[in-house]
Structures are given as structure tokens and as C-alpha cells.
Amino acid sequence: MYRNQSYVEPTAQQQRQVGDAGTYYVKHDFDGSAELTTTLAHAISDVTGVDVTDAGFTLNDYVDPEALDSLFRPRDDGTVRIDGHLSFAVWGYQVTVYSDGQIAIVPPNQPPGPNHATGPGR
């Protein structure tokens, strides 16, 4: 995993960054073995300090994991989904998942920064 203060275009591996306003970014690799929600759960764990195996945390309390995985998974013909995102709150953190696999997590009481580090006008 990679952490940096500025956004760097991710490679095939998942890479993580913390932006200037404390926004945490991670990019999910749809070609990898993990589901999007697995990447998301680990990102939330990294930000909050709550272990993903802790019984006090379940993604089901905030979003339907199967629906989220299906929503942004590439189509059956391999075509990637574009221009979509889903935002929701987890313990006061604003979580936004984008169709390209980008995940942005804004801590509580932080002003929102750029919504998406890789695309203009989002």
C-alpha cells in the first residue's frame, strides 16, 4: 500500500493517499481478487482505526454490500461503468465510491475537498 500527500495515478495495485484536507483516497482494482466492498471495508478500517474483524463494525449497517459490488462491477462484456458515484456516511465520515473504483473518505468536521481526484468537474 502507498500513502502520499498528493494524488498519484494508481497502478494495478491498490494505492492509498491522504489529501490536503485529511481526505483519504484509495483506488479499488476491479481486475484484482477482492470485491469493491472488501477494499471499502479496509479503507474505513484504516481511517477509523476499527479492525474489520471487530464485531462492532459491519458494512451492512450503512450500505448493501452485494448491491454496491454489483452497481460498479464492470458489465458482463467487460465494459467499465462510468460517471457514477454513491455517497453515504459511516460514523460521521463521508464516504464516496466512484464507478472507476476511486473511494474518498472525508473525516468528520472537515470541509469537503475536490470530490474526485482524477476527474474534472465532479
Tab-separated table of C-alpha atoms in Angstrom:
chain	number	residue	atom	x	y	z
A	1	MET	CA	0.000	0.000	0.000
A	2	TYR	CA	1.165	3.518	-0.794
A	3	ARG	CA	0.478	6.705	1.131
A	4	ASN	CA	1.294	10.189	-0.115
A	5	GLN	CA	0.045	13.737	0.347
A	6	SER	CA	-0.773	14.184	-3.334
A	7	TYR	CA	-2.763	12.057	-5.710
A	8	VAL	CA	-0.752	9.686	-7.889
A	9	GLU	CA	-2.463	7.720	-10.655
A	10	PRO	CA	-2.787	4.200	-9.245
A	11	THR	CA	-1.276	1.170	-10.878
A	12	ALA	CA	-2.855	-2.282	-10.843
A	13	GLN	CA	-2.259	-2.454	-7.103
A	14	GLN	CA	-4.478	-0.620	-4.673
A	15	GLN	CA	-2.864	2.629	-3.617
A	16	ARG	CA	-3.884	4.906	-0.791
A	17	GLN	CA	-3.334	8.598	-0.225
A	18	VAL	CA	-4.322	11.255	2.262
A	19	GLY	CA	-5.270	14.563	0.675
A	20	ASP	CA	-4.572	18.046	1.987
A	21	ALA	CA	-7.838	18.312	3.970
A	22	GLY	CA	-7.412	14.876	5.523
A	23	THR	CA	-9.482	13.189	2.841
A	24	TYR	CA	-8.382	9.587	2.478
A	25	TYR	CA	-8.294	8.105	-1.043
A	26	VAL	CA	-7.991	4.517	-2.133
A	27	LYS	CA	-8.438	3.028	-5.594
A	28	HIS	CA	-10.089	-0.370	-5.953
A	29	ASP	CA	-8.662	-2.709	-8.585
A	30	PHE	CA	-11.601	-4.340	-10.373
A	31	ASP	CA	-9.175	-6.777	-12.020
A	32	GLY	CA	-7.955	-7.981	-8.616
A	33	SER	CA	-9.362	-10.759	-6.474
A	34	ALA	CA	-11.026	-8.566	-3.819
A	35	GLU	CA	-14.563	-7.233	-4.080
A	36	LEU	CA	-15.135	-3.469	-4.015
A	37	THR	CA	-16.742	-3.741	-0.588
A	38	THR	CA	-13.668	-5.535	0.780
A	39	THR	CA	-11.491	-2.623	-0.341
A	40	LEU	CA	-14.052	-0.222	1.134
A	41	ALA	CA	-14.186	-2.030	4.490
A	42	HIS	CA	-10.398	-1.985	4.778
A	43	ALA	CA	-10.263	1.714	3.845
A	44	ILE	CA	-12.840	2.546	6.530
A	45	SER	CA	-10.844	0.436	8.978
A	46	ASP	CA	-7.659	2.348	8.125
A	47	VAL	CA	-9.360	5.712	8.633
A	48	THR	CA	-11.305	4.904	11.791
A	49	GLY	CA	-8.824	2.558	13.443
A	50	VAL	CA	-11.556	-0.073	13.910
A	51	ASP	CA	-10.446	-3.517	12.781
A	52	VAL	CA	-12.583	-5.059	10.036
A	53	THR	CA	-12.949	-8.196	12.150
A	54	ASP	CA	-14.369	-6.190	15.076
A	55	ALA	CA	-17.965	-7.244	15.694
A	56	GLY	CA	-18.832	-3.563	16.268
A	57	PHE	CA	-18.375	-2.785	12.574
A	58	THR	CA	-20.398	-4.181	9.732
A	59	LEU	CA	-20.760	-2.518	6.354
A	60	ASN	CA	-24.318	-3.874	6.186
A	61	ASP	CA	-25.374	-1.196	8.683
A	62	TYR	CA	-24.576	1.532	6.107
A	63	VAL	CA	-24.907	0.081	2.611
A	64	ASP	CA	-25.963	-3.170	0.949
A	65	PRO	CA	-22.581	-4.756	0.087
A	66	GLU	CA	-23.935	-7.020	-2.658
A	67	ALA	CA	-25.759	-4.116	-4.307
A	68	LEU	CA	-22.649	-1.901	-4.118
A	69	ASP	CA	-20.435	-4.604	-5.635
A	70	SER	CA	-22.956	-5.117	-8.450
A	71	LEU	CA	-23.505	-1.405	-9.032
A	72	PHE	CA	-19.933	-0.633	-10.065
A	73	ARG	CA	-18.659	-4.025	-11.246
A	74	PRO	CA	-17.790	-3.974	-14.969
A	75	ARG	CA	-20.583	-5.267	-17.189
A	76	ASP	CA	-20.575	-8.918	-18.281
A	77	ASP	CA	-18.982	-7.933	-21.601
A	78	GLY	CA	-16.106	-6.230	-19.702
A	79	THR	CA	-17.297	-2.692	-20.362
A	80	VAL	CA	-16.452	-0.466	-17.410
A	81	ARG	CA	-19.130	1.641	-15.795
A	82	ILE	CA	-18.519	5.387	-15.960
A	83	ASP	CA	-19.721	8.605	-14.385
A	84	GLY	CA	-21.416	7.146	-11.344
A	85	HIS	CA	-20.893	7.545	-7.628
A	86	LEU	CA	-22.576	6.711	-4.357
A	87	SER	CA	-22.130	8.684	-1.129
A	88	PHE	CA	-23.091	7.705	2.388
A	89	ALA	CA	-21.953	8.346	5.953
A	90	VAL	CA	-20.223	5.901	8.288
A	91	TRP	CA	-19.663	7.125	11.870
A	92	GLY	CA	-19.643	10.733	10.673
A	93	TYR	CA	-17.170	10.055	7.847
A	94	GLN	CA	-18.468	10.955	4.377
A	95	VAL	CA	-17.733	8.010	2.078
A	96	THR	CA	-17.972	8.374	-1.690
A	97	VAL	CA	-17.444	5.432	-4.024
A	98	TYR	CA	-16.962	6.171	-7.723
A	99	SER	CA	-17.656	3.859	-10.640
A	100	ASP	CA	-13.948	3.790	-11.581
A	101	GLY	CA	-13.050	2.296	-8.190
A	102	GLN	CA	-11.920	5.518	-6.517
A	103	ILE	CA	-13.010	5.775	-2.874
A	104	ALA	CA	-12.814	9.055	-0.944
A	105	ILE	CA	-13.379	9.213	2.810
A	106	VAL	CA	-13.728	12.654	4.413
A	107	PRO	CA	-13.308	12.750	8.208
A	108	PRO	CA	-15.974	14.394	10.372
A	109	ASN	CA	-15.762	18.196	10.632
A	110	GLN	CA	-13.588	18.522	7.524
A	111	PRO	CA	-14.583	20.808	4.678
A	112	PRO	CA	-15.259	18.825	1.524
A	113	GLY	CA	-12.366	18.972	-0.908
A	114	PRO	CA	-12.376	18.016	-4.547
A	115	ASN	CA	-14.913	15.226	-4.903
A	116	HIS	CA	-12.822	13.130	-7.217
A	117	ALA	CA	-9.091	13.465	-7.681
A	118	THR	CA	-8.995	12.019	-11.193
A	119	GLY	CA	-11.834	13.787	-12.967
A	120	PRO	CA	-12.631	17.409	-13.630
A	121	GLY	CA	-15.949	18.916	-12.671
A	122	ARG	CA	-17.067	16.236	-10.246
